[in-house]
Amino acid sequence: MQKLLIKNIHTLHQVRENITTPIRGEAMKEVPVLHNAWLAIEDGIIVDYGNMEEFPGISDWKNLEVIDAENKNVFPCFVDAHTHLVFAGNREQEFVWRLQGMSYQEIAQRGGGILNSAQKLRETAEVELFELAQQRIRLLIKMGTGAIEIKSGYGLNTEAELKMLRIIKKLKEHFHIPIKSTFLGAHAIPSEYKNNKEKYIEIICNDMLPKIADEQLADFIDVFCEDGYFTAEETEYIIEKGIHYGLKGKIHAEQLSHSGGIEIGVKTKCISVDHLEYATDKDIQLLKNSTTIPVILPGAAYFLNLPPAPARQMIDNDLPLAIASDFNPGSSPSANMPMMMSLACVMNRLTPYEAYNAATINAAFAMDTPNVGWIGIGNFANFFITDKSVTPVTFAYHFAHPLIEQVFIMGKSIS
Ligand code: NIG
Ligand code: FE
């Protein structure tokens, strides 16, 4: 057994007991902490913590590493519950076109957007995609992220969707952070089926899904419910098929217009609905009577210059909001979670404490890994060390500053 003790922690953040549901409404305004703390880890799992003044002492030194935090702070890692990090190339050209006045939809109609990424992905070998994805995950861990959800959806045919999902499966085996895999065959209509969407939906449901279930390649099913992509009815049909094959639902909902994705998400008991820029008061009421977690993606709203999602109203209505990066080459080419928190504060009017809870513990629930993103006994020891001056406010305040000094994954230092 490998043991690690971190002693002399100035402030241990996000310390909680017996958490079984995400934090909602008013409770999101607080982040519980322990001052002058120690933290004990065994085989990558948090086994105990406490105050230095009540430290019981060390009875067994065997395989024990002791780290003196020298009065620095410890935070659990961020959780990124929505990414598209397996992709080939980049879409810098589209970024420049958008700055010159073209809309995301106009670019998509010209074969840019998701279809552009699909073409690049199909042409790129699995080994190369795996290498690129590994590099991105290493970078994201350095930025303090300790759990990620990754979607397919740049394949858009059976072969390429399975290729993406097999890469995600290999990433799960390769990294010691929780990774969840989402099948997003319904991300766009591939050009081969642009005049026959029904046929593509049939392929998703009757060809891709059975194969994915057979190889156990996905945890979740997701649909881009949007004008020009998949309607609410089609979304419901595809999500239900995924549920039939044992997957939990997620929906890209109300991003560019109000398309009814939230209503379908609630109806089909999805684990989360994501984006939500065009969510209405009625949608907020629907979410209140559900277990579906609203996830905002402020990086995409910023990068596409969209109106901010009504996240303030969601928290004021007692919802358990989560924040994710949406890391992808088109609409959010950054996976920096502190930056996402800062955007959520400035654009969506969250308090920094709300943003911090949304990017850690609530995000963990949004990706069905409740044992990460907070300090609790039995949780994964994925955490990082900062200067003692850093609080949850600092991440949003000193936006994009490198505040993280050392990251630990499963109790091991990553350098
Ligand atoms: O979450 N909204 C749809 N899908 C992605 C965008 C993907 C892309 O543009 O490549 C998103 O923003
Ligand atoms: Fe997305």
XYZ file of C-alpha atoms and ligand atoms in Angstrom:
428
model
C 0.000 0.000 0.000
C 1.288 3.504 -0.954
C 0.563 6.199 1.614
C 0.852 9.963 1.388
C 0.437 12.556 4.118
C 0.233 16.262 3.291
C 0.820 18.321 6.417
C 0.790 22.037 7.245
C -1.900 22.985 4.730
C -2.895 26.637 5.201
C -6.439 26.046 3.878
C -7.937 22.790 2.581
C -10.833 23.736 0.292
C -14.142 22.101 -0.584
C -14.177 19.707 2.387
C -17.531 17.953 2.695
C -19.145 14.898 4.267
C -21.789 12.465 3.019
C -22.525 14.177 -0.258
C -24.988 12.257 -2.441
C -26.508 15.054 -4.530
C -25.138 18.203 -6.209
C -25.182 21.528 -4.353
C -28.145 23.711 -5.290
C -29.348 27.295 -4.982
C -28.280 29.218 -1.856
C -25.934 26.436 -0.771
C -23.794 27.132 -3.855
C -22.706 30.420 -2.255
C -20.472 28.586 0.236
C -17.323 26.500 -0.057
C -16.471 24.719 3.208
C -12.796 24.807 4.233
C -10.494 23.503 6.932
C -7.617 25.713 8.150
C -4.234 24.445 9.349
C -5.005 21.002 7.961
C -3.526 17.620 7.075
C -4.711 15.220 4.384
C -4.040 11.457 4.269
C -4.125 9.332 1.112
C -3.814 5.585 0.608
C -3.452 4.021 -2.841
C -4.737 7.166 -4.515
C -7.814 7.556 -2.303
C -8.445 10.158 0.415
C -8.695 8.246 3.694
C -8.643 10.990 6.312
C -8.083 14.671 7.024
C -8.116 16.937 10.036
C -6.645 19.879 11.907
C -2.884 19.913 12.577
C -3.523 20.614 16.267
C -5.442 17.335 16.523
C -3.097 15.296 14.324
C -3.026 11.789 15.833
C 0.624 11.132 14.855
C 2.092 8.454 12.606
C 1.874 4.876 13.814
C 3.132 3.142 10.658
C 5.931 4.686 8.549
C 6.001 1.821 6.011
C 5.536 3.094 2.403
C 4.654 6.519 3.761
C 5.633 9.732 1.980
C 5.198 12.938 3.965
C 4.905 16.255 2.129
C 5.111 19.528 4.010
C 2.723 21.950 2.274
C 4.613 24.789 3.979
C 1.468 26.766 4.637
C 0.159 26.584 1.063
C -3.423 25.812 0.010
C -4.915 22.572 -1.294
C -7.892 22.447 -3.674
C -9.590 19.393 -5.224
C -9.130 19.335 -9.000
C -11.689 20.878 -11.323
C -14.057 18.565 -13.171
C -14.751 19.124 -16.873
C -18.103 17.483 -17.647
C -18.344 18.450 -21.350
C -15.508 18.221 -23.878
C -14.944 17.212 -27.505
C -11.211 16.760 -27.044
C -10.630 14.061 -29.645
C -10.233 16.066 -32.851
C -7.824 16.588 -35.743
C -6.317 19.869 -36.863
C -7.830 23.183 -35.916
C -10.450 25.646 -37.180
C -8.471 28.880 -36.898
C -9.628 29.933 -40.371
C -13.279 29.776 -39.276
C -12.435 31.911 -36.250
C -11.052 34.576 -38.573
C -14.150 34.341 -40.833
C -16.399 34.832 -37.833
C -14.419 37.900 -36.811
C -15.054 39.218 -40.311
C -18.803 38.873 -39.815
C -19.835 35.324 -40.784
C -22.053 33.456 -38.308
C -21.402 29.943 -36.920
C -24.419 28.708 -38.926
C -23.246 30.372 -42.170
C -19.846 28.754 -41.805
C -21.522 25.394 -41.131
C -23.644 25.766 -44.298
C -20.446 26.195 -46.324
C -19.106 22.854 -45.109
C -17.192 24.377 -42.219
C -18.059 23.750 -38.591
C -18.624 20.226 -37.335
C -18.481 18.767 -40.876
C -15.040 20.315 -41.380
C -13.813 18.602 -38.198
C -15.483 15.342 -39.320
C -13.596 15.369 -42.607
C -10.283 16.011 -40.844
C -10.977 13.308 -38.258
C -11.872 10.674 -40.846
C -8.583 11.373 -42.669
C -6.451 11.097 -39.523
C -5.069 7.790 -38.270
C -6.202 6.453 -34.897
C -2.642 6.522 -33.477
C -2.225 10.177 -34.344
C -5.598 11.127 -32.857
C -4.724 9.191 -29.711
C -1.391 11.016 -29.411
C -3.056 14.439 -29.874
C -5.736 13.606 -27.299
C -3.073 12.472 -24.810
C -1.187 15.754 -25.226
C -4.407 17.685 -24.591
C -5.250 15.687 -21.473
C -1.748 16.205 -20.078
C -2.161 19.949 -20.621
C -5.588 19.981 -19.047
C -4.309 18.130 -15.957
C -1.593 20.786 -15.609
C -4.389 23.377 -15.626
C -5.928 21.592 -12.631
C -8.599 19.401 -14.235
C -8.878 15.995 -12.563
C -11.841 14.351 -14.349
C -13.231 14.705 -17.872
C -16.115 13.717 -20.077
C -15.219 13.265 -23.756
C -17.648 13.044 -26.672
C -17.505 11.424 -30.078
C -19.352 13.294 -32.836
C -16.629 14.208 -35.323
C -16.863 10.807 -37.019
C -20.451 10.882 -38.280
C -20.247 7.406 -39.829
C -20.092 4.068 -38.061
C -16.410 3.474 -38.675
C -15.229 6.919 -37.578
C -17.584 7.173 -34.585
C -16.324 3.790 -33.336
C -12.753 4.969 -33.979
C -13.343 7.995 -31.736
C -14.975 5.953 -28.992
C -12.167 3.377 -29.047
C -9.667 6.219 -28.637
C -11.629 7.459 -25.598
C -11.616 3.897 -24.212
C -7.810 3.803 -24.590
C -7.550 7.205 -22.885
C -9.548 5.799 -19.966
C -7.037 2.976 -19.654
C -4.035 5.260 -20.052
C -4.837 8.060 -17.573
C -5.490 7.786 -13.858
C -8.260 10.347 -13.850
C -11.955 9.499 -14.201
C -12.921 9.746 -17.876
C -16.485 9.290 -19.159
C -17.324 8.581 -22.764
C -20.277 10.038 -24.643
C -21.636 8.855 -27.989
C -22.578 11.951 -30.016
C -23.289 10.430 -33.443
C -26.180 12.929 -33.605
C -23.841 15.951 -33.651
C -24.573 16.969 -37.264
C -25.954 15.442 -40.448
C -23.002 14.204 -42.532
C -22.917 15.490 -46.133
C -23.631 11.985 -47.500
C -27.068 12.156 -45.850
C -27.810 15.848 -46.156
C -31.030 15.069 -48.047
C -31.865 11.947 -46.052
C -31.603 12.688 -42.351
C -33.991 9.795 -41.497
C -31.494 7.330 -42.959
C -28.652 8.804 -40.868
C -30.797 8.596 -37.699
C -31.544 4.980 -38.566
C -27.795 4.308 -38.870
C -27.175 5.964 -35.482
C -29.882 3.892 -33.811
C -29.663 0.555 -35.580
C -26.032 0.283 -36.623
C -23.843 2.478 -34.399
C -25.672 2.016 -31.077
C -25.795 -1.823 -31.061
C -22.062 -1.954 -31.905
C -21.207 0.621 -29.234
C -23.226 -1.308 -26.655
C -21.601 -4.548 -27.708
C -18.073 -3.186 -27.186
C -19.137 -1.133 -24.118
C -17.720 1.999 -25.701
C -19.922 4.684 -24.131
C -21.418 5.808 -20.822
C -23.708 8.499 -22.231
C -25.654 9.357 -25.378
C -25.867 12.983 -26.524
C -27.728 14.841 -29.307
C -27.229 18.370 -30.726
C -30.856 19.523 -30.518
C -30.854 22.627 -32.740
C -32.402 24.138 -35.823
C -30.526 22.658 -38.796
C -29.274 19.715 -36.735
C -31.739 17.480 -34.801
C -35.312 18.434 -33.848
C -36.777 17.882 -30.384
C -38.703 14.834 -31.678
C -35.592 13.339 -33.275
C -33.625 14.088 -30.103
C -36.177 12.243 -27.971
C -36.141 9.262 -30.315
C -32.327 9.008 -30.319
C -31.971 9.529 -26.548
C -34.600 6.826 -25.893
C -32.691 4.424 -28.157
C -29.494 5.161 -26.238
C -31.266 4.554 -22.942
C -32.519 1.255 -24.337
C -28.868 0.278 -24.849
C -27.959 1.192 -21.263
C -26.612 4.722 -21.789
C -27.621 7.812 -19.835
C -28.776 10.867 -21.775
C -27.207 14.292 -22.233
C -28.411 16.979 -24.649
C -26.815 20.009 -26.354
C -29.853 22.204 -25.694
C -30.985 25.756 -26.521
C -27.534 26.931 -27.680
C -28.276 28.933 -30.846
C -32.076 29.070 -30.555
C -34.873 27.659 -28.406
C -35.356 24.162 -29.808
C -36.987 22.243 -26.947
C -33.946 20.252 -25.835
C -34.432 20.981 -22.143
C -37.996 19.700 -22.206
C -36.852 16.462 -23.851
C -33.945 16.208 -21.396
C -36.303 16.409 -18.440
C -38.825 14.049 -20.030
C -36.196 11.390 -20.774
C -34.498 11.899 -17.369
C -31.182 12.988 -18.889
C -28.287 13.391 -16.451
C -27.597 16.869 -17.877
C -28.666 19.450 -20.455
C -25.828 21.643 -21.671
C -25.328 25.148 -23.194
C -28.789 26.691 -22.392
C -28.263 30.212 -23.798
C -31.892 30.356 -24.988
C -33.442 28.599 -21.957
C -36.780 30.151 -20.881
C -38.489 30.619 -17.495
C -40.628 27.612 -18.351
C -37.481 25.523 -18.916
C -36.195 26.594 -15.493
C -39.470 25.425 -13.915
C -39.193 22.103 -15.758
C -35.637 21.632 -14.457
C -36.774 22.404 -10.903
C -39.001 19.335 -10.955
C -36.295 17.028 -12.279
C -32.935 15.445 -11.517
C -31.433 16.808 -14.764
C -28.433 19.081 -14.105
C -28.122 22.326 -16.112
C -24.558 22.772 -17.428
C -23.418 26.089 -18.861
C -20.477 26.355 -21.271
C -19.368 29.992 -21.016
C -16.308 29.401 -23.213
C -18.554 28.660 -26.197
C -20.862 31.608 -25.436
C -17.808 33.891 -25.236
C -16.122 32.554 -28.366
C -19.306 32.603 -30.497
C -20.464 35.880 -28.956
C -23.785 34.392 -27.841
C -26.066 35.833 -25.170
C -25.162 34.406 -21.742
C -27.278 31.513 -20.465
C -29.684 32.534 -17.651
C -27.518 30.811 -15.047
C -28.167 33.471 -12.396
C -31.916 32.767 -12.590
C -31.219 29.035 -12.466
C -29.335 29.275 -9.169
C -31.895 31.733 -7.801
C -34.490 29.069 -8.615
C -32.632 26.533 -6.476
C -31.086 24.563 -9.355
C -27.714 22.747 -9.062
C -25.765 24.474 -11.822
C -22.543 23.077 -13.314
C -19.895 24.683 -15.557
C -17.837 22.903 -18.226
C -15.375 23.992 -20.928
C -16.950 22.441 -24.068
C -13.328 22.184 -25.250
C -13.528 21.728 -29.052
C -11.837 23.215 -32.139
C -14.860 25.212 -33.323
C -16.745 26.910 -30.539
C -14.494 26.703 -27.456
C -10.807 26.017 -28.149
C -9.830 26.276 -24.466
C -10.093 23.771 -21.630
C -9.014 26.206 -18.921
C -11.562 25.712 -16.134
C -10.550 28.762 -14.055
C -11.107 30.852 -17.206
C -14.580 29.274 -17.582
C -15.319 30.234 -13.962
C -14.227 33.794 -14.630
C -16.447 34.006 -17.723
C -19.383 32.591 -15.718
C -18.903 35.304 -13.115
C -18.587 38.203 -15.531
C -21.033 37.063 -18.246
C -23.570 35.020 -16.249
C -23.337 37.024 -12.994
C -22.385 34.075 -10.786
C -20.492 34.737 -7.568
C -16.987 33.220 -7.622
C -18.059 30.703 -4.945
C -21.024 29.615 -7.040
C -18.747 29.283 -10.068
C -16.275 27.238 -8.048
C -18.959 24.799 -6.815
C -20.299 24.608 -10.374
C -16.841 23.713 -11.756
C -16.021 21.089 -9.123
C -18.605 19.150 -7.124
C -21.616 19.889 -9.339
C -19.667 19.106 -12.480
C -18.738 15.769 -10.902
C -22.425 14.900 -10.591
C -23.061 16.092 -14.159
C -20.626 13.425 -15.373
C -21.712 10.755 -12.910
C -18.408 10.633 -10.993
C -19.495 11.929 -7.577
C -16.235 10.917 -5.876
C -14.035 13.637 -7.374
C -14.067 17.467 -7.280
C -14.360 17.711 -3.475
C -12.377 16.568 -0.464
C -14.137 13.661 1.220
C -13.189 10.265 2.562
C -13.223 7.643 -0.198
C -12.768 10.194 -2.986
C -10.046 10.170 -5.644
C -6.972 12.076 -4.407
C -6.932 14.461 -7.388
C -5.969 17.865 -6.029
C -3.556 20.749 -6.479
C -1.466 23.123 -4.413
C -1.476 26.932 -4.673
C -0.051 29.844 -2.748
C -1.870 30.530 0.533
C -3.344 33.755 -0.857
C -5.462 31.857 -3.424
C -9.190 31.429 -2.664
C -12.041 30.326 -4.976
C -12.429 34.033 -5.816
C -8.848 34.269 -7.108
C -9.437 31.867 -10.035
C -12.120 34.150 -11.452
C -10.357 37.381 -10.436
C -6.848 36.708 -11.772
C -8.364 35.166 -14.888
C -5.992 33.054 -16.976
C -3.110 33.426 -14.484
C -1.202 30.211 -13.741
C -2.111 29.909 -10.049
C -1.600 26.147 -9.763
C 1.827 25.106 -8.468
C 1.634 21.319 -8.231
C -1.034 18.813 -9.292
C -1.561 15.386 -7.708
C -3.502 12.658 -9.490
C -4.430 9.598 -7.427
C -2.050 10.938 -4.787
C 0.905 11.149 -7.204
C 2.615 14.390 -8.133
C 2.442 15.231 -11.864
C 5.375 17.297 -13.018
O -20.765 22.093 -28.037
N -22.900 22.743 -30.230
C -22.482 21.779 -30.838
N -21.308 21.215 -30.692
C -20.149 21.818 -30.221
C -19.462 22.567 -31.287
C -18.646 21.699 -32.028
C -17.944 22.334 -33.162
O -18.220 23.460 -33.591
O -17.084 21.618 -33.622
C -20.439 22.686 -29.039
O -20.360 23.914 -29.075
Fe -20.434 20.584 -26.930
